[in-house]
mmCIF file of C-alpha atoms in Angstrom:
data_model
loop_
_atom_site.group_PDB
_atom_site.id
_atom_site.type_symbol
_atom_site.label_atom_id
_atom_site.label_comp_id
_atom_site.label_asym_id
_atom_site.label_seq_id
_atom_site.Cartn_x
_atom_site.Cartn_y
_atom_site.Cartn_z
ATOM 1 C CA UNK A 1090 87.236 79.377 84.661
ATOM 2 C CA UNK A 1091 88.150 82.539 86.559
ATOM 3 C CA UNK A 1092 85.675 84.958 84.964
ATOM 4 C CA UNK A 1093 86.920 87.965 86.948
ATOM 5 C CA UNK A 1094 90.459 87.558 85.605
ATOM 6 C CA UNK A 1095 89.141 86.930 82.099
ATOM 7 C CA UNK A 1096 86.977 90.060 82.215
ATOM 8 C CA UNK A 1097 89.939 92.191 83.279
ATOM 9 C CA UNK A 1098 92.045 90.714 80.462
ATOM 10 C CA UNK A 1099 89.302 91.478 77.914
ATOM 11 C CA UNK A 1100 89.026 95.061 79.149
ATOM 12 C CA UNK A 1101 92.775 95.555 78.772
ATOM 13 C CA UNK A 1102 92.829 94.114 75.260
ATOM 14 C CA UNK A 1103 89.907 96.301 74.239
ATOM 15 C CA UNK A 1104 91.725 99.395 75.449
ATOM 16 C CA UNK A 1105 95.037 98.531 73.794
ATOM 17 C CA UNK A 1106 93.747 97.032 70.527
ATOM 18 C CA UNK A 1107 90.972 99.392 69.361
ATOM 19 C CA UNK A 1108 91.003 98.146 65.750
ATOM 20 C CA UNK A 1109 89.346 94.925 66.979
ATOM 21 C CA UNK A 1110 85.569 94.937 67.248
ATOM 22 C CA UNK A 1111 83.855 93.737 70.422
ATOM 23 C CA UNK A 1112 83.388 90.180 69.098
ATOM 24 C CA UNK A 1113 87.055 89.947 68.131
ATOM 25 C CA UNK A 1114 88.191 91.368 71.462
ATOM 26 C CA UNK A 1115 86.050 88.863 73.350
ATOM 27 C CA UNK A 1116 87.413 85.927 71.380
ATOM 28 C CA UNK A 1117 91.048 87.009 71.529
ATOM 29 C CA UNK A 1118 90.843 87.404 75.310
ATOM 30 C CA UNK A 1119 88.898 84.152 75.786
ATOM 31 C CA UNK A 1120 91.106 81.936 73.642
ATOM 32 C CA UNK A 1121 94.463 83.450 74.639
ATOM 33 C CA UNK A 1122 93.375 82.829 78.234
ATOM 34 C CA UNK A 1123 92.338 79.288 77.283
ATOM 35 C CA UNK A 1124 95.707 78.567 75.665
ATOM 36 C CA UNK A 1125 97.475 79.480 78.904
ATOM 37 C CA UNK A 1126 95.179 77.244 80.937
ATOM 38 C CA UNK A 1127 95.489 74.343 78.480
ATOM 39 C CA UNK A 1128 99.215 74.881 77.767
ATOM 40 C CA UNK A 1129 98.234 73.945 74.243
ATOM 41 C CA UNK A 1130 96.769 75.392 71.051
ATOM 42 C CA UNK A 1131 94.740 72.272 70.284
ATOM 43 C CA UNK A 1132 91.092 73.087 69.624
ATOM 44 C CA UNK A 1133 89.691 70.523 72.031
ATOM 45 C CA UNK A 1134 92.080 71.298 74.871
ATOM 46 C CA UNK A 1135 91.445 75.047 74.660
ATOM 47 C CA UNK A 1136 87.678 74.619 74.316
ATOM 48 C CA UNK A 1137 87.504 72.561 77.482
ATOM 49 C CA UNK A 1138 89.227 75.349 79.397
ATOM 50 C CA UNK A 1139 86.891 78.170 78.319
ATOM 51 C CA UNK A 1140 83.419 76.610 78.505
ATOM 52 C CA UNK A 1141 81.036 78.363 80.862
ATOM 53 C CA UNK A 1142 77.454 77.192 80.668
ATOM 54 C CA UNK A 1143 77.865 75.836 77.131
ATOM 55 C CA UNK A 1144 78.906 72.634 75.433
ATOM 56 C CA UNK A 1145 82.542 72.052 74.537
ATOM 57 C CA UNK A 1146 81.571 71.725 70.880
ATOM 58 C CA UNK A 1147 79.974 75.175 71.004
ATOM 59 C CA UNK A 1148 83.268 76.653 72.217
ATOM 60 C CA UNK A 1149 85.101 74.717 69.486
ATOM 61 C CA UNK A 1150 82.810 76.169 66.809
ATOM 62 C CA UNK A 1151 83.489 79.652 68.177
ATOM 63 C CA UNK A 1152 87.222 78.905 67.921
ATOM 64 C CA UNK A 1153 86.829 77.853 64.282
ATOM 65 C CA UNK A 1154 84.754 80.927 63.434
ATOM 66 C CA UNK A 1155 87.490 83.147 64.847
ATOM 67 C CA UNK A 1156 90.205 81.467 62.793
ATOM 68 C CA UNK A 1157 88.016 81.759 59.693
ATOM 69 C CA UNK A 1158 87.192 85.435 60.272
ATOM 70 C CA UNK A 1159 88.540 87.192 57.157
ATOM 71 C CA UNK A 1160 87.596 90.616 58.536
ATOM 72 C CA UNK A 1161 90.134 90.378 61.359
ATOM 73 C CA UNK A 1162 92.283 93.554 60.975
ATOM 74 C CA UNK A 1163 95.673 91.874 61.052
ATOM 75 C CA UNK A 1164 97.741 94.867 59.926
ATOM 76 C CA UNK A 1165 95.976 97.159 62.387
ATOM 77 C CA UNK A 1166 96.615 94.595 65.092
ATOM 78 C CA UNK A 1167 100.334 94.510 64.260
ATOM 79 C CA UNK A 1168 100.624 98.283 64.607
ATOM 80 C CA UNK A 1169 98.681 98.459 67.865
ATOM 81 C CA UNK A 1170 100.304 95.374 69.326
ATOM 82 C CA UNK A 1171 103.790 96.713 68.494
ATOM 83 C CA UNK A 1172 102.951 100.039 70.108
ATOM 84 C CA UNK A 1173 101.657 98.307 73.231
ATOM 85 C CA UNK A 1174 104.612 95.956 73.677
ATOM 86 C CA UNK A 1175 107.353 98.445 72.808
ATOM 87 C CA UNK A 1176 105.842 101.107 75.045
ATOM 88 C CA UNK A 1177 105.553 98.585 77.875
ATOM 89 C CA UNK A 1178 109.255 97.747 77.548
ATOM 90 C CA UNK A 1179 110.043 101.419 78.057
ATOM 91 C CA UNK A 1180 113.457 101.201 76.409
ATOM 92 C CA UNK A 1181 115.262 103.929 74.485
ATOM 93 C CA UNK A 1182 116.878 101.294 72.261
ATOM 94 C CA UNK A 1183 115.315 98.077 70.972
ATOM 95 C CA UNK A 1184 116.653 95.156 68.970
ATOM 96 C CA UNK A 1185 114.332 93.634 66.380
ATOM 97 C CA UNK A 1186 114.888 90.046 65.261
ATOM 98 C CA UNK A 1187 113.852 88.746 61.849
ATOM 99 C CA UNK A 1188 113.628 85.044 61.087
ATOM 100 C CA UNK A 1189 111.550 82.357 59.408
ATOM 101 C CA UNK A 1190 110.196 79.164 60.940
ATOM 102 C CA UNK A 1191 108.364 76.236 59.391
ATOM 103 C CA UNK A 1192 105.878 73.683 60.639
ATOM 104 C CA UNK A 1193 106.502 70.207 59.242
ATOM 105 C CA UNK A 1194 107.265 71.770 55.854
ATOM 106 C CA UNK A 1195 103.584 72.724 55.585
ATOM 107 C CA UNK A 1196 103.614 76.359 56.659
ATOM 108 C CA UNK A 1197 106.225 79.074 56.485
ATOM 109 C CA UNK A 1198 106.143 82.035 58.861
ATOM 110 C CA UNK A 1199 108.309 85.134 58.540
ATOM 111 C CA UNK A 1200 108.337 86.856 61.913
ATOM 112 C CA UNK A 1201 109.609 90.141 63.345
ATOM 113 C CA UNK A 1202 109.924 90.462 67.106
ATOM 114 C CA UNK A 1203 111.726 92.420 69.785
ATOM 115 C CA UNK A 1204 114.540 90.918 71.858
ATOM 116 C CA UNK A 1205 113.870 90.886 75.587
ATOM 117 C CA UNK A 1206 115.191 88.865 78.504
ATOM 118 C CA UNK A 1207 116.620 85.990 76.489
ATOM 119 C CA UNK A 1208 113.511 85.663 74.329
ATOM 120 C CA UNK A 1209 111.906 87.284 71.277
ATOM 121 C CA UNK A 1210 108.480 88.867 71.715
ATOM 122 C CA UNK A 1211 106.740 88.523 68.320
ATOM 123 C CA UNK A 1212 105.275 91.733 66.894
ATOM 124 C CA UNK A 1213 104.309 91.013 63.259
ATOM 125 C CA UNK A 1214 104.360 88.041 60.903
ATOM 126 C CA UNK A 1215 103.449 86.750 57.469
ATOM 127 C CA UNK A 1216 102.265 83.189 56.804
ATOM 128 C CA UNK A 1217 102.407 81.203 53.559
ATOM 129 C CA UNK A 1218 102.639 77.658 52.297
ATOM 130 C CA UNK A 1219 106.150 76.317 52.771
ATOM 131 C CA UNK A 1220 108.383 75.101 49.958
ATOM 132 C CA UNK A 1221 106.091 76.415 47.223
ATOM 133 C CA UNK A 1222 107.384 78.979 44.747
ATOM 134 C CA UNK A 1223 103.861 79.661 43.502
ATOM 135 C CA UNK A 1224 102.482 80.269 47.009
ATOM 136 C CA UNK A 1225 105.352 82.485 48.198
ATOM 137 C CA UNK A 1226 104.375 86.150 48.762
ATOM 138 C CA UNK A 1227 104.474 87.974 45.419
ATOM 139 C CA UNK A 1228 106.614 90.828 46.776
ATOM 140 C CA UNK A 1229 109.442 88.423 47.576
ATOM 141 C CA UNK A 1230 111.377 87.987 50.788
ATOM 142 C CA UNK A 1231 112.741 91.520 51.079
ATOM 143 C CA UNK A 1232 109.415 93.138 50.205
ATOM 144 C CA UNK A 1233 107.636 90.945 52.736
ATOM 145 C CA UNK A 1234 110.120 91.759 55.512
ATOM 146 C CA UNK A 1235 110.080 95.466 54.695
ATOM 147 C CA UNK A 1236 106.295 95.449 54.938
ATOM 148 C CA UNK A 1237 106.446 93.820 58.370
ATOM 149 C CA UNK A 1238 109.109 96.262 59.565
ATOM 150 C CA UNK A 1239 106.969 99.209 58.460
ATOM 151 C CA UNK A 1240 104.017 97.895 60.452
ATOM 152 C CA UNK A 1241 106.223 97.519 63.520
ATOM 153 C CA UNK A 1242 107.694 100.987 62.895
ATOM 154 C CA UNK A 1243 104.246 102.492 63.406
ATOM 155 C CA UNK A 1244 104.458 101.328 67.018
ATOM 156 C CA UNK A 1245 108.028 102.393 67.791
ATOM 157 C CA UNK A 1246 108.047 105.217 70.375
ATOM 158 C CA UNK A 1247 109.460 108.545 69.244
ATOM 159 C CA UNK A 1248 113.186 108.836 69.814
ATOM 160 C CA UNK A 1249 113.674 105.094 70.173
ATOM 161 C CA UNK A 1250 116.777 103.689 68.441
ATOM 162 C CA UNK A 1251 116.258 100.434 66.518
ATOM 163 C CA UNK A 1252 118.744 97.705 65.605
ATOM 164 C CA UNK A 1253 117.682 94.857 63.282
ATOM 165 C CA UNK A 1254 119.352 91.430 63.372
ATOM 166 C CA UNK A 1255 119.004 88.672 60.756
ATOM 167 C CA UNK A 1256 120.771 85.413 59.949
ATOM 168 C CA UNK A 1257 122.666 84.846 56.688
ATOM 169 C CA UNK A 1258 119.727 83.238 54.876
ATOM 170 C CA UNK A 1259 117.968 86.598 55.188
ATOM 171 C CA UNK A 1260 120.772 89.081 55.867
ATOM 172 C CA UNK A 1261 122.899 88.414 52.773
ATOM 173 C CA UNK A 1262 120.842 90.978 50.901
ATOM 174 C CA UNK A 1263 121.821 94.512 49.900
ATOM 175 C CA UNK A 1264 118.138 95.257 49.273
ATOM 176 C CA UNK A 1265 117.261 94.433 52.876
ATOM 177 C CA UNK A 1266 120.186 96.515 54.142
ATOM 178 C CA UNK A 1267 118.841 99.448 52.157
ATOM 179 C CA UNK A 1268 115.262 98.844 53.335
ATOM 180 C CA UNK A 1269 116.338 98.986 56.990
ATOM 181 C CA UNK A 1270 118.440 102.084 56.364
ATOM 182 C CA UNK A 1271 115.460 103.827 54.723
ATOM 183 C CA UNK A 1272 113.564 103.427 57.979
ATOM 184 C CA UNK A 1273 116.379 105.264 59.748
ATOM 185 C CA UNK A 1274 117.394 102.111 61.602
ATOM 186 C CA UNK A 1275 120.630 100.203 62.073
ATOM 187 C CA UNK A 1276 121.255 96.658 60.942
ATOM 188 C CA UNK A 1277 123.644 93.902 61.950
ATOM 189 C CA UNK A 1278 123.286 91.025 59.519
ATOM 190 C CA UNK A 1279 125.139 87.772 59.305
ATOM 191 C CA UNK A 1280 126.277 87.059 55.741
ATOM 192 C CA UNK A 1281 127.624 84.003 53.960
ATOM 193 C CA UNK A 1282 131.219 82.927 54.423
ATOM 194 C CA UNK A 1283 131.936 83.949 50.806
ATOM 195 C CA UNK A 1284 130.903 87.592 51.315
ATOM 196 C CA UNK A 1285 133.700 90.092 50.752
ATOM 197 C CA UNK A 1286 134.307 93.693 51.735
ATOM 198 C CA UNK A 1287 136.327 96.066 49.570
ATOM 199 C CA UNK A 1288 138.825 97.965 51.688
ATOM 200 C CA UNK A 1289 141.898 100.080 51.033
ATOM 201 C CA UNK A 1290 143.892 96.849 51.343
ATOM 202 C CA UNK A 1291 141.785 95.201 48.643
ATOM 203 C CA UNK A 1292 138.829 92.808 48.601
ATOM 204 C CA UNK A 1293 138.788 90.655 51.732
ATOM 205 C CA UNK A 1294 136.592 87.659 52.485
ATOM 206 C CA UNK A 1295 135.161 88.573 55.889
ATOM 207 C CA UNK A 1296 134.992 85.067 57.359
ATOM 208 C CA UNK A 1297 138.601 84.292 56.430
ATOM 209 C CA UNK A 1298 140.097 87.088 58.524
ATOM 210 C CA UNK A 1299 139.910 85.281 61.864
ATOM 211 C CA UNK A 1300 140.943 82.087 63.596
ATOM 212 C CA UNK A 1301 139.176 80.600 66.659
ATOM 213 C CA UNK A 1302 139.172 83.105 69.492
ATOM 214 C CA UNK A 1303 139.852 86.131 67.258
ATOM 215 C CA UNK A 1304 137.861 89.257 66.345
ATOM 216 C CA UNK A 1305 138.381 91.412 63.245
ATOM 217 C CA UNK A 1306 136.843 94.680 62.028
ATOM 218 C CA UNK A 1307 137.059 96.755 58.857
ATOM 219 C CA UNK A 1308 135.104 99.298 56.856
ATOM 220 C CA UNK A 1309 134.596 99.551 53.109
ATOM 221 C CA UNK A 1310 131.984 98.477 50.587
ATOM 222 C CA UNK A 1311 129.988 95.251 50.420
ATOM 223 C CA UNK A 1312 127.943 93.440 47.762
ATOM 224 C CA UNK A 1313 130.034 94.644 44.821
ATOM 225 C CA UNK A 1314 127.706 93.247 42.165
ATOM 226 C CA UNK A 1315 124.440 93.995 43.989
ATOM 227 C CA UNK A 1316 124.690 97.435 45.491
ATOM 228 C CA UNK A 1317 128.283 98.242 46.437
ATOM 229 C CA UNK A 1318 127.083 99.595 49.790
ATOM 230 C CA UNK A 1319 129.290 101.415 52.300
ATOM 231 C CA UNK A 1320 129.361 99.318 55.449
ATOM 232 C CA UNK A 1321 131.380 97.959 58.339
ATOM 233 C CA UNK A 1322 132.397 94.317 58.585
ATOM 234 C CA UNK A 1323 132.912 92.230 61.690
ATOM 235 C CA UNK A 1324 134.306 88.707 61.969
ATOM 236 C CA UNK A 1325 134.070 86.879 65.286
ATOM 237 C CA UNK A 1326 135.062 83.287 65.976
ATOM 238 C CA UNK A 1327 134.127 82.341 69.510
ATOM 239 C CA UNK A 1328 135.766 79.250 71.056
ATOM 240 C CA UNK A 1329 133.657 76.152 70.589
ATOM 241 C CA UNK A 1330 131.981 77.324 67.382
ATOM 242 C CA UNK A 1331 132.578 75.431 64.132
ATOM 243 C CA UNK A 1332 132.855 78.609 62.059
ATOM 244 C CA UNK A 1333 133.041 82.382 62.558
ATOM 245 C CA UNK A 1334 130.279 84.950 62.330
ATOM 246 C CA UNK A 1335 130.721 87.122 59.248
ATOM 247 C CA UNK A 1336 128.709 90.263 59.923
ATOM 248 C CA UNK A 1337 127.923 93.537 58.162
ATOM 249 C CA UNK A 1338 126.441 96.688 59.673
ATOM 250 C CA UNK A 1339 125.792 100.355 58.976
ATOM 251 C CA UNK A 1340 126.841 101.297 62.532
ATOM 252 C CA UNK A 1341 130.581 101.335 63.153
ATOM 253 C CA UNK A 1342 130.019 101.467 66.930
ATOM 254 C CA UNK A 1343 128.757 97.884 67.047
ATOM 255 C CA UNK A 1344 131.261 95.249 68.112
ATOM 256 C CA UNK A 1345 129.398 92.312 66.565
ATOM 257 C CA UNK A 1346 128.720 90.606 69.891
ATOM 258 C CA UNK A 1347 125.214 92.085 69.741
ATOM 259 C CA UNK A 1348 124.400 89.421 67.154
ATOM 260 C CA UNK A 1349 124.236 86.797 69.939
ATOM 261 C CA UNK A 1350 120.704 88.020 70.700
ATOM 262 C CA UNK A 1351 119.475 86.599 67.412
ATOM 263 C CA UNK A 1352 119.374 83.150 69.047
ATOM 264 C CA UNK A 1353 116.656 84.455 71.356
ATOM 265 C CA UNK A 1354 114.221 84.118 68.467
ATOM 266 C CA UNK A 1355 115.007 80.412 68.213
ATOM 267 C CA UNK A 1356 114.191 80.094 71.906
ATOM 268 C CA UNK A 1357 110.857 81.848 71.355
ATOM 269 C CA UNK A 1358 109.990 79.522 68.461
ATOM 270 C CA UNK A 1359 110.688 76.608 70.795
ATOM 271 C CA UNK A 1360 108.379 78.094 73.446
ATOM 272 C CA UNK A 1361 105.583 78.490 70.930
ATOM 273 C CA UNK A 1362 106.089 74.886 69.849
ATOM 274 C CA UNK A 1363 107.282 72.018 72.045
ATOM 275 C CA UNK A 1364 108.253 74.164 75.031
ATOM 276 C CA UNK A 1365 104.858 75.767 75.499
ATOM 277 C CA UNK A 1366 101.816 75.942 73.246
ATOM 278 C CA UNK A 1367 102.500 72.826 71.132
ATOM 279 C CA UNK A 1368 102.099 74.774 67.883
ATOM 280 C CA UNK A 1369 103.896 72.007 65.998
ATOM 281 C CA UNK A 1370 100.870 69.733 66.532
ATOM 282 C CA UNK A 1371 98.377 72.175 65.044
ATOM 283 C CA UNK A 1372 96.274 70.711 62.247
ATOM 284 C CA UNK A 1373 95.356 74.061 60.765
ATOM 285 C CA UNK A 1374 96.027 74.024 57.042
ATOM 286 C CA UNK A 1375 95.225 77.463 55.603
ATOM 287 C CA UNK A 1376 97.954 80.145 55.967
ATOM 288 C CA UNK A 1377 95.394 82.854 56.835
ATOM 289 C CA UNK A 1378 94.062 80.681 59.650
ATOM 290 C CA UNK A 1379 97.629 80.150 60.881
ATOM 291 C CA UNK A 1380 98.138 83.929 60.953
ATOM 292 C CA UNK A 1381 95.084 84.396 63.172
ATOM 293 C CA UNK A 1382 96.060 81.460 65.382
ATOM 294 C CA UNK A 1383 99.381 83.215 65.948
ATOM 295 C CA UNK A 1384 97.515 86.245 67.292
ATOM 296 C CA UNK A 1385 96.288 84.043 70.141
ATOM 297 C CA UNK A 1386 99.592 82.235 70.663
ATOM 298 C CA UNK A 1387 101.648 85.419 70.665
ATOM 299 C CA UNK A 1388 99.396 87.409 72.999
ATOM 300 C CA UNK A 1389 99.305 84.599 75.545
ATOM 301 C CA UNK A 1390 103.059 84.058 75.191
ATOM 302 C CA UNK A 1391 104.060 87.691 75.673
ATOM 303 C CA UNK A 1392 101.665 88.028 78.591
ATOM 304 C CA UNK A 1393 103.380 85.142 80.369
ATOM 305 C CA UNK A 1394 106.862 86.525 79.680
ATOM 306 C CA UNK A 1395 105.734 89.780 81.313
ATOM 307 C CA UNK A 1396 104.292 87.854 84.270
ATOM 308 C CA UNK A 1397 107.584 86.015 84.606
ATOM 309 C CA UNK A 1398 109.439 89.287 85.055
ATOM 310 C CA UNK A 1399 106.921 90.274 87.719
ATOM 311 C CA UNK A 1400 107.453 86.977 89.542
ATOM 312 C CA UNK A 1401 111.178 87.702 89.621
ATOM 313 C CA UNK A 1402 110.574 91.251 90.884
ATOM 314 C CA UNK A 1403 108.386 89.889 93.705
ATOM 315 C CA UNK A 1404 111.096 87.452 94.770
ATOM 316 C CA UNK A 1405 109.060 84.299 94.149
ATOM 317 C CA UNK A 1406 110.923 83.013 91.100
ATOM 318 C CA UNK A 1407 113.420 80.163 90.988
ATOM 319 C CA UNK A 1408 116.821 81.191 92.381
ATOM 320 C CA UNK A 1409 119.725 81.832 90.061
ATOM 321 C CA UNK A 1410 122.145 79.009 89.319
ATOM 322 C CA UNK A 1411 125.924 79.407 89.339
ATOM 323 C CA UNK A 1412 127.947 78.369 86.319
ATOM 324 C CA UNK A 1413 131.376 76.725 86.681
ATOM 325 C CA UNK A 1414 133.035 80.063 85.842
ATOM 326 C CA UNK A 1415 131.250 81.773 88.734
ATOM 327 C CA UNK A 1416 128.693 83.685 86.659
ATOM 328 C CA UNK A 1417 124.976 83.179 87.268
ATOM 329 C CA UNK A 1418 122.056 82.268 85.051
ATOM 330 C CA UNK A 1419 118.317 81.811 85.390
ATOM 331 C CA UNK A 1420 117.121 78.287 86.129
ATOM 332 C CA UNK A 1421 113.845 79.001 84.303
ATOM 333 C CA UNK A 1422 113.061 81.396 81.481
ATOM 334 C CA UNK A 1423 110.681 84.305 82.073
ATOM 335 C CA UNK A 1424 108.088 82.366 80.078
ATOM 336 C CA UNK A 1425 108.251 79.332 82.362
ATOM 337 C CA UNK A 1426 108.270 81.545 85.451
ATOM 338 C CA UNK A 1427 105.210 83.340 84.102
ATOM 339 C CA UNK A 1428 103.325 80.102 83.532
ATOM 340 C CA UNK A 1429 103.815 79.033 87.134
ATOM 341 C CA UNK A 1430 103.009 82.542 88.392
ATOM 342 C CA UNK A 1431 99.758 82.549 86.420
ATOM 343 C CA UNK A 1432 98.677 79.170 87.776
ATOM 344 C CA UNK A 1433 99.662 79.681 91.417
ATOM 345 C CA UNK A 1434 98.779 83.368 91.862
ATOM 346 C CA UNK A 1435 96.673 84.994 89.152
ATOM 347 C CA UNK A 1436 94.289 82.145 88.431
ATOM 348 C CA UNK A 1437 94.014 81.036 92.022
ATOM 349 C CA UNK A 1438 93.361 84.458 93.563
ATOM 350 C CA UNK A 1439 91.972 86.408 90.591
ATOM 351 C CA UNK A 1440 94.808 88.927 90.773
ATOM 352 C CA UNK A 1441 95.089 91.127 87.689
ATOM 353 C CA UNK A 1442 98.558 92.013 86.445
ATOM 354 C CA UNK A 1443 98.910 93.497 82.976
ATOM 355 C CA UNK A 1444 101.625 93.707 80.356
ATOM 356 C CA UNK A 1445 104.382 95.090 82.569
ATOM 357 C CA UNK A 1446 108.014 94.128 81.964
ATOM 358 C CA UNK A 1447 110.429 94.511 84.893
ATOM 359 C CA UNK A 1448 114.188 94.121 84.322
ATOM 360 C CA UNK A 1449 115.865 91.337 86.291
ATOM 361 C CA UNK A 1450 117.795 93.288 88.944
ATOM 362 C CA UNK A 1451 119.546 90.137 90.175
ATOM 363 C CA UNK A 1452 122.194 90.601 87.504
ATOM 364 C CA UNK A 1453 122.915 94.231 88.384
#
């Protein structure tokens, strides 16, 4: 174990996450570091990577005590973590993604993250037992999401413009539209194919206004029976898709193409699971323990995405690949680049590089 690198990581976390006590800071740094080394969130695999003069079982017990620590200040962490990540991005406009994922129908996780470089960097989340009406958060879906957005809002830099994206299972909700608007933010939500907008030409079903390859826009009022909100509608049917996007927004300047970034959250879920930390194999059963496990998974994940951007900036990343149409794409994601960069440079030489995100200038 590279103790010099680990010490620097712990010092950085302590400075950026002051709501954590010294024991929590030490464990978050140790186990997030161990997850990167193990490329897994399995207790045994991580414990074997972080032992230093102790038995593996002792490290495993420390892991279990952390996950069971009810005093961990999760809401304070969300605020401080959001402030750290969003400030590090240094952008005047950010796109937040909202979505739910499940683990083998055992756990449900509602997550809010920021879109960056083809991925979603998680900022706040809520965990609960999946497929259980009794165990679902008492405030309901909209109340839960609004609470997460408020925690993230505490970390948004002054003057930063925010756009929120959500799929139709979440976005077909006038209450959520209103909740986002109350924060002074913009939304671009996908809605069901039956959703209509009332215009001067009458009530129009948004999804039915386009054929493959077409784009349509209108303004009017949406959700007639559940809010009658003024809004703009967009319908886009890209070639190759089975059905169009039916979108609603409170910002008439949006074309609707911005919604494509919502898929970046799916890519991040894949990285946390089979593409990276093997979260899908976790045997943790209690939702509160899952929430604290995600602290470790997310910190290690975002750190590697940042390192991936630094690898690109230093010219040691995989070269771009040409598509048949002549455009270029990355061969590896920033996450995968960061994992190799960590192993070949940081761990090997003890080089410390923090949470710094550098735009990929190869596309400029």
